[in-house]
């Protein structure tokens, strides 16, 4: 490994340092900046234990949990995208290709429909509803979709094309059902759902961060074990198996991990567009030849992209903040096109 | 016996892809697998490699049944190279070749000196040392094929299965691959089974040949006996004759073009 690294002009150390710097800049900025102007001195005092009551409330109750949720969701989506792109051997794969986003959407739509009608007639604003359940409901919906795709693919020879086709088909079905539920709803309450659908970090609390943390930690703990199988899963199945990989077991393990990561993130923050698709490509572009750095760089960029995107949405939109999903889509599309042009 | 197949049969849906296939190989033997397109050559190789479960019969490597062995244990005994394997375009040659060591290093073990030596040896043997840092996208079809052969070689298995290893290669590289196969068999006692289209190359390199037609084994024996059997003309539906250019040299099939057999 050392020999292949030294042959490269760009130093691996410099690259990692650059990514760490991006993390070190974007996270504090996302905490310190926002719609409500908190003086810098007050903010710093708050973070070191003092500060005014207002600053404490804004930073500790709103911004910090929001940034923490964003970091965890960003990591989950980015890693999930990387895993899915590898096992489907499809550069366009992301959590929506397995129907995870659509499954979560349908589950949340049905859940809101049921709870809104069983609730008091006045309760049509988001805080009045049992929104604390949304992440769990989204998670279950996403996992059910991924499980269905996996079962359908397992009936035949489990392989990248089979999984992709089953995923697209299941995703289309679930999307249609979700749209049917939403259209049939015919009420102004649709905006509750629309906000979740756009992918947002608005009003995310420590509960959301705590909900995501086990998934992120499980993912980060399992990644080192999966590094070599992931390399082999990028190869044709017959070749990977003859190199000694238990293909079905490795494929299933990676698929389960990717589904858990994506479904938890989608449940907590909604289907944030393009993060799962874009960040792995961005990471591949950044690491150039250093394949060994791809995973750590993907993790860091996932955290940076979501926090920076959310900060941009808050600063540009002001009081009517732009949902993170809209920001990542608006910025992500040109970046993706640029990357595709630069990669041979 | 490194490899024995006892009356293998493989069924795809309703189609019998292989019926009653038998094979028995000595250590260091080079076995050619020939037959028209769709005759079951690849199916036979994949079954021996444990990738297809036969409907009947059994494959044994060193007396152990292939089906039921964990993949990684099998990969230490047997290396198989499919016909046109796919790999990520941004993978470097060295990284691809490194994958062949998975059978030995597994999930966690660090690459030791013997692993690095196996990689270096495989790159050297396929003439790829200078290209080790190139990505696959920068390679010609022939170089790519050699990179895959190198990856299979790093497994350092005593049985090597190659599915048409010389397609895509120019004649110079074809000879290089065949020479490499011969060296592996003679110097290291590796038993090789290769599906091959060029009958004359098969005649020249192989110790024994299996001829397949519609999944049925039509011939199993040394090249000289195949030349005398007249089966090449009937199975491939061509006209031609075997000639010998040098005393003790391999028989050469001389194809007559422009004659369509009745």
Short mmCIF file of C-alpha atoms in Angstrom, two decimals, chain A:
data_model
loop_
_atom_site.label_atom_id
_atom_site.label_comp_id
_atom_site.label_asym_id
_atom_site.label_seq_id
_atom_site.Cartn_x
_atom_site.Cartn_y
_atom_site.Cartn_z
CA UNK A 1 0.00 0.00 0.00
CA UNK A 2 2.85 2.34 0.89
CA UNK A 3 4.40 1.89 -2.54
CA UNK A 4 1.23 2.82 -4.39
CA UNK A 5 0.72 5.89 -2.23
CA UNK A 6 4.20 7.31 -2.65
CA UNK A 7 3.85 7.14 -6.43
CA UNK A 8 1.05 9.75 -6.29
CA UNK A 9 1.79 13.42 -6.47
CA UNK A 10 -0.98 14.57 -4.12
CA UNK A 11 -0.09 13.70 -0.55
CA UNK A 12 -2.58 11.63 1.41
CA UNK A 13 -1.81 13.54 4.61
CA UNK A 14 -2.55 16.88 2.97
CA UNK A 15 -5.81 15.55 1.62
CA UNK A 16 -7.01 14.32 4.99
CA UNK A 17 -5.91 17.58 6.61
CA UNK A 18 -7.95 19.52 4.03
CA UNK A 19 -11.07 17.48 4.77
CA UNK A 20 -10.61 17.84 8.52
CA UNK A 21 -10.24 21.59 8.04
CA UNK A 22 -13.52 21.68 6.11
CA UNK A 23 -15.20 19.85 9.00
CA UNK A 24 -13.52 22.11 11.57
CA UNK A 25 -14.74 25.23 9.72
CA UNK A 26 -18.27 24.25 8.73
CA UNK A 27 -19.46 22.82 12.06
CA UNK A 28 -18.62 25.83 14.30
CA UNK A 29 -19.91 28.23 11.64
CA UNK A 30 -23.21 26.35 11.48
CA UNK A 31 -23.52 26.73 15.26
CA UNK A 32 -22.40 30.37 15.43
CA UNK A 33 -24.30 31.75 12.43
CA UNK A 34 -28.04 31.84 11.88
CA UNK A 35 -31.18 33.91 11.49
CA UNK A 36 -31.16 35.09 15.07
CA UNK A 37 -28.13 37.32 15.61
CA UNK A 38 -26.26 36.13 18.63
CA UNK A 39 -23.12 38.20 19.34
CA UNK A 40 -19.98 36.14 18.91
CA UNK A 41 -18.77 36.84 22.46
CA UNK A 42 -22.12 35.73 23.86
CA UNK A 43 -22.01 32.55 21.75
CA UNK A 44 -18.52 31.64 22.88
CA UNK A 45 -19.48 32.33 26.50
CA UNK A 46 -22.49 30.02 26.09
CA UNK A 47 -20.38 27.22 24.66
CA UNK A 48 -17.99 27.47 27.59
CA UNK A 49 -20.81 27.29 30.12
CA UNK A 50 -21.90 30.94 30.62
CA UNK A 51 -23.74 33.27 28.23
CA UNK A 52 -27.09 35.04 28.27
CA UNK A 53 -30.35 33.13 28.61
CA UNK A 54 -31.33 33.88 25.01
CA UNK A 55 -28.01 32.73 23.63
CA UNK A 56 -28.21 29.57 25.70
CA UNK A 57 -31.66 28.80 24.42
CA UNK A 58 -30.81 29.44 20.76
CA UNK A 59 -27.50 27.63 20.72
CA UNK A 60 -28.09 24.70 23.04
CA UNK A 61 -31.74 23.98 22.29
CA UNK A 62 -31.90 24.82 18.61
CA UNK A 63 -28.63 25.10 16.76
CA UNK A 64 -26.47 22.43 18.37
CA UNK A 65 -29.03 19.62 18.10
CA UNK A 66 -29.81 20.77 14.58
CA UNK A 67 -26.15 20.63 13.54
CA UNK A 68 -25.65 17.30 15.30
CA UNK A 69 -28.68 15.83 13.51
CA UNK A 70 -27.38 17.20 10.22
CA UNK A 71 -23.90 15.72 10.73
CA UNK A 72 -25.27 12.28 11.56
CA UNK A 73 -27.85 12.30 8.76
CA UNK A 74 -25.19 13.52 6.31
CA UNK A 75 -22.81 10.72 7.27
CA UNK A 76 -25.57 8.11 7.05
CA UNK A 77 -26.78 9.24 3.63
CA UNK A 78 -23.29 9.61 2.16
CA UNK A 79 -22.04 6.23 3.40
CA UNK A 80 -25.27 4.56 2.32
CA UNK A 81 -24.85 6.05 -1.17
CA UNK A 82 -21.26 4.84 -1.35
CA UNK A 83 -22.26 1.32 -0.32
CA UNK A 84 -25.18 1.18 -2.73
CA UNK A 85 -23.13 2.51 -5.64
CA UNK A 86 -20.55 -0.16 -4.96
CA UNK A 87 -22.83 -3.18 -4.60
CA UNK A 88 -25.12 -2.25 -7.48
CA UNK A 89 -22.01 -1.32 -9.52
CA UNK A 90 -24.10 1.63 -10.65
CA UNK A 91 -22.73 5.17 -10.29
CA UNK A 92 -26.28 6.55 -10.20
CA UNK A 93 -27.37 4.53 -7.18
CA UNK A 94 -28.59 6.33 -4.06
CA UNK A 95 -31.08 5.52 -1.29
CA UNK A 96 -34.00 6.15 -3.64
CA UNK A 97 -32.85 3.41 -6.03
CA UNK A 98 -33.76 0.76 -3.46
CA UNK A 99 -37.10 2.33 -2.74
CA UNK A 100 -35.95 3.40 0.73
CA UNK A 101 -36.95 7.05 0.35
CA UNK A 102 -40.26 6.08 -1.23
CA UNK A 103 -41.00 3.49 1.45
CA UNK A 104 -40.31 6.03 4.18
CA UNK A 105 -42.46 8.62 2.38
CA UNK A 106 -45.41 6.26 2.07
CA UNK A 107 -45.15 5.22 5.72
CA UNK A 108 -44.98 8.84 6.91
CA UNK A 109 -47.85 9.87 4.62
CA UNK A 110 -50.13 7.08 5.88
CA UNK A 111 -49.10 7.73 9.47
CA UNK A 112 -49.88 11.46 9.20
CA UNK A 113 -53.16 10.76 7.42
CA UNK A 114 -54.30 8.42 10.18
CA UNK A 115 -53.12 10.59 13.07
CA UNK A 116 -54.45 13.85 11.60
CA UNK A 117 -57.95 12.40 11.27
CA UNK A 118 -57.93 10.71 14.63
CA UNK A 119 -56.65 13.93 16.23
CA UNK A 120 -58.55 16.98 17.45
CA UNK A 121 -59.85 19.01 14.47
CA UNK A 122 -57.79 22.02 15.50
CA UNK A 123 -54.54 20.12 15.56
CA UNK A 124 -53.24 20.76 12.10
CA UNK A 125 -49.90 22.33 12.87
CA UNK A 126 -46.78 20.24 13.03
CA UNK A 127 -46.08 20.59 16.78
CA UNK A 128 -49.64 19.45 17.63
CA UNK A 129 -49.15 16.14 15.91
CA UNK A 130 -47.16 13.16 17.20
CA UNK A 131 -44.18 14.21 15.10
CA UNK A 132 -41.83 12.54 17.53
CA UNK A 133 -42.89 9.29 15.87
CA UNK A 134 -42.01 10.39 12.34
CA UNK A 135 -38.36 9.18 12.39
CA UNK A 136 -39.34 5.73 13.64
CA UNK A 137 -42.21 5.49 11.15
CA UNK A 138 -39.94 6.58 8.29
CA UNK A 139 -37.28 4.11 9.39
CA UNK A 140 -39.72 1.21 9.43
CA UNK A 141 -41.14 2.21 6.03
CA UNK A 142 -37.69 2.48 4.48
CA UNK A 143 -36.54 -0.83 5.93
CA UNK A 144 -39.71 -2.60 4.74
CA UNK A 145 -39.10 -1.30 1.21
CA UNK A 146 -35.47 -2.41 1.25
CA UNK A 147 -36.47 -5.79 2.70
CA UNK A 148 -39.04 -6.27 -0.03
CA UNK A 149 -36.47 -5.42 -2.71
CA UNK A 150 -33.99 -7.82 -1.18
CA UNK A 151 -36.54 -10.66 -1.02
CA UNK A 152 -37.60 -10.10 -4.62
CA UNK A 153 -33.97 -10.08 -5.73
CA UNK A 154 -33.15 -13.16 -3.64
CA UNK A 155 -35.76 -15.23 -5.44
CA UNK A 156 -33.46 -15.13 -8.41
CA UNK A 157 -29.71 -14.90 -8.50
CA UNK A 158 -28.82 -11.98 -6.21
CA UNK A 159 -26.90 -9.52 -8.31
CA UNK A 160 -26.46 -5.83 -9.01
CA UNK A 161 -28.80 -5.60 -12.00
CA UNK A 162 -31.51 -7.69 -10.36
CA UNK A 163 -31.42 -5.58 -7.19
CA UNK A 164 -31.45 -2.33 -9.15
CA UNK A 165 -34.43 -3.39 -11.27
CA UNK A 166 -36.39 -4.66 -8.26
CA UNK A 167 -35.52 -1.48 -6.37
CA UNK A 168 -36.69 0.79 -9.16
CA UNK A 169 -39.92 -1.19 -9.57
CA UNK A 170 -40.73 -1.27 -5.84
CA UNK A 171 -39.75 2.41 -5.54
CA UNK A 172 -42.08 3.41 -8.37
CA UNK A 173 -44.96 1.47 -6.81
CA UNK A 174 -44.46 2.96 -3.34
CA UNK A 175 -44.07 6.44 -4.80
CA UNK A 176 -47.34 6.07 -6.70
CA UNK A 177 -49.10 4.85 -3.54
CA UNK A 178 -47.68 7.76 -1.51
CA UNK A 179 -48.81 10.24 -4.15
CA UNK A 180 -52.25 8.61 -4.15
CA UNK A 181 -52.51 9.03 -0.39
CA UNK A 182 -51.38 12.64 -0.58
CA UNK A 183 -53.69 13.51 -3.49
CA UNK A 184 -56.63 11.77 -1.85
CA UNK A 185 -55.99 13.71 1.33
CA UNK A 186 -57.35 16.91 -0.20
CA UNK A 187 -56.64 19.15 2.76
CA UNK A 188 -54.39 22.03 3.59
CA UNK A 189 -52.70 19.74 6.05
CA UNK A 190 -50.67 18.46 3.11
CA UNK A 191 -48.11 21.10 3.92
CA UNK A 192 -47.06 19.15 7.00
CA UNK A 193 -46.11 16.32 4.75
CA UNK A 194 -44.60 18.57 2.10
CA UNK A 195 -42.22 20.04 4.61
CA UNK A 196 -41.02 16.60 5.64
CA UNK A 197 -40.79 15.56 1.98
CA UNK A 198 -38.51 18.47 1.09
CA UNK A 199 -35.99 17.22 3.62
CA UNK A 200 -35.50 19.65 6.46
CA UNK A 201 -33.47 20.15 9.60
CA UNK A 202 -36.02 22.64 10.95
CA UNK A 203 -36.94 22.07 14.59
CA UNK A 204 -34.71 19.05 14.95
CA UNK A 205 -33.96 18.31 18.58
CA UNK A 206 -31.51 16.19 20.53
CA UNK A 207 -34.05 13.37 20.21
CA UNK A 208 -33.38 13.25 16.49
CA UNK A 209 -29.63 13.17 17.01
CA UNK A 210 -30.00 10.38 19.58
CA UNK A 211 -32.25 8.48 17.19
CA UNK A 212 -29.60 8.63 14.45
CA UNK A 213 -26.49 8.06 16.57
CA UNK A 214 -26.75 4.25 16.98
CA UNK A 215 -27.09 3.79 13.22
CA UNK A 216 -24.15 6.07 12.49
CA UNK A 217 -21.99 4.36 15.10
CA UNK A 218 -22.93 0.87 13.88
CA UNK A 219 -22.11 1.96 10.35
CA UNK A 220 -18.76 3.45 11.24
CA UNK A 221 -17.87 0.39 13.34
CA UNK A 222 -18.77 -2.06 10.55
CA UNK A 223 -17.08 -0.20 7.69
CA UNK A 224 -13.52 -1.39 8.51
CA UNK A 225 -14.73 -5.01 8.48
CA UNK A 226 -16.43 -4.47 5.14
CA UNK A 227 -13.56 -2.72 3.33
CA UNK A 228 -12.17 -5.81 1.58
CA UNK A 229 -15.57 -7.32 0.73
CA UNK A 230 -16.54 -3.91 -0.68
CA UNK A 231 -13.57 -3.97 -3.03
CA UNK A 232 -14.56 -7.45 -4.18
CA UNK A 233 -18.25 -6.56 -4.52
CA UNK A 234 -17.21 -3.99 -7.14
CA UNK A 235 -16.07 -6.87 -9.34
CA UNK A 236 -18.20 -9.21 -11.38
CA UNK A 237 -19.93 -11.71 -9.08
CA UNK A 238 -18.30 -14.80 -10.60
CA UNK A 239 -14.84 -13.24 -10.25
CA UNK A 240 -15.49 -12.06 -6.68
CA UNK A 241 -16.69 -15.53 -5.68
CA UNK A 242 -13.72 -17.25 -7.25
CA UNK A 243 -11.44 -14.86 -5.32
CA UNK A 244 -12.99 -16.34 -2.18
CA UNK A 245 -15.86 -13.98 -1.31
CA UNK A 246 -19.11 -15.42 0.04
CA UNK A 247 -20.96 -13.17 -2.35
CA UNK A 248 -24.50 -13.59 -1.10
CA UNK A 249 -23.55 -13.07 2.54
CA UNK A 250 -21.38 -10.02 1.83
CA UNK A 251 -23.97 -8.51 -0.51
CA UNK A 252 -26.73 -8.97 2.06
CA UNK A 253 -24.62 -7.52 4.88
CA UNK A 254 -23.77 -4.40 2.89
CA UNK A 255 -27.35 -4.02 1.70
CA UNK A 256 -28.69 -4.24 5.28
CA UNK A 257 -26.19 -1.67 6.53
CA UNK A 258 -26.90 0.71 3.65
CA UNK A 259 -30.65 0.33 4.20
CA UNK A 260 -30.40 1.00 7.93
CA UNK A 261 -28.25 4.07 7.41
CA UNK A 262 -30.45 5.54 4.70
CA UNK A 263 -33.80 4.70 6.29
CA UNK A 264 -32.81 6.19 9.65
CA UNK A 265 -31.59 9.38 7.99
CA UNK A 266 -34.66 9.69 5.78
CA UNK A 267 -36.89 9.12 8.80
CA UNK A 268 -35.17 11.81 10.85
CA UNK A 269 -34.70 14.56 8.28
CA UNK A 270 -36.76 13.53 5.25
CA UNK A 271 -35.44 12.45 1.87
CA UNK A 272 -32.67 15.02 1.42
CA UNK A 273 -32.02 15.01 -2.28
CA UNK A 274 -28.69 14.18 -3.85
CA UNK A 275 -26.55 13.77 -0.71
CA UNK A 276 -26.37 10.00 -1.12
CA UNK A 277 -25.70 10.36 -4.83
CA UNK A 278 -23.39 13.37 -4.84
CA UNK A 279 -21.09 12.95 -1.83
CA UNK A 280 -19.53 9.61 -2.93
CA UNK A 281 -18.76 11.15 -6.34
CA UNK A 282 -17.33 14.25 -4.71
CA UNK A 283 -15.21 12.05 -2.44
CA UNK A 284 -13.96 9.97 -5.37
CA UNK A 285 -12.98 13.18 -7.15
CA UNK A 286 -11.19 14.54 -4.07
CA UNK A 287 -9.24 11.38 -3.22
CA UNK A 288 -8.20 10.82 -6.87
CA UNK A 289 -5.94 7.75 -6.72
CA UNK A 290 -5.99 7.15 -2.96
CA UNK A 291 -8.68 4.49 -2.85
CA UNK A 292 -7.92 3.74 0.79
CA UNK A 293 -9.07 7.25 1.77
CA UNK A 294 -12.42 7.04 -0.03
CA UNK A 295 -14.42 5.88 2.99
CA UNK A 296 -13.09 8.42 5.56
CA UNK A 297 -13.38 11.26 3.05
CA UNK A 298 -16.97 10.24 2.21
CA UNK A 299 -17.84 10.31 5.93
CA UNK A 300 -16.35 13.78 6.41
CA UNK A 301 -17.83 15.26 3.25
CA UNK A 302 -21.25 13.84 4.13
CA UNK A 303 -21.15 15.78 7.40
CA UNK A 304 -19.85 18.95 5.74
CA UNK A 305 -22.27 19.00 2.81
CA UNK A 306 -25.37 18.69 4.96
CA UNK A 307 -24.31 21.20 7.65
CA UNK A 308 -23.03 23.71 5.10
CA UNK A 309 -26.14 23.26 2.95
CA UNK A 310 -28.38 23.79 5.96
CA UNK A 311 -26.42 26.89 7.00
CA UNK A 312 -26.75 28.30 3.47
CA UNK A 313 -30.50 27.66 3.53
CA UNK A 314 -30.84 29.46 6.86
CA UNK A 315 -28.73 32.45 5.87
CA UNK A 316 -30.21 32.95 2.39
CA UNK A 317 -33.83 32.32 3.34
CA UNK A 318 -33.78 34.29 6.57
CA UNK A 319 -36.88 33.71 8.67
CA UNK A 320 -38.46 31.65 5.84
CA UNK A 321 -35.55 29.30 5.72
CA UNK A 322 -34.97 27.20 2.61
CA UNK A 323 -35.16 23.47 3.42
CA UNK A 324 -31.84 21.67 3.20
CA UNK A 325 -33.23 19.28 0.58
CA UNK A 326 -33.86 22.20 -1.76
CA UNK A 327 -30.37 23.60 -1.17
CA UNK A 328 -28.63 20.29 -1.81
CA UNK A 329 -30.66 19.77 -4.97
CA UNK A 330 -29.96 23.30 -6.27
CA UNK A 331 -26.24 23.10 -5.50
CA UNK A 332 -25.90 19.39 -6.08
CA UNK A 333 -27.07 19.24 -9.67
CA UNK A 334 -24.45 21.65 -11.09
CA UNK A 335 -21.70 20.07 -8.99
CA UNK A 336 -22.66 16.61 -10.20
CA UNK A 337 -22.68 17.74 -13.83
CA UNK A 338 -19.28 19.38 -13.33
CA UNK A 339 -17.87 16.21 -11.76
CA UNK A 340 -19.19 14.07 -14.60
CA UNK A 341 -17.51 16.37 -17.11
CA UNK A 342 -14.19 16.25 -15.26
CA UNK A 343 -14.11 12.48 -14.82
CA UNK A 344 -13.00 10.64 -17.95
#
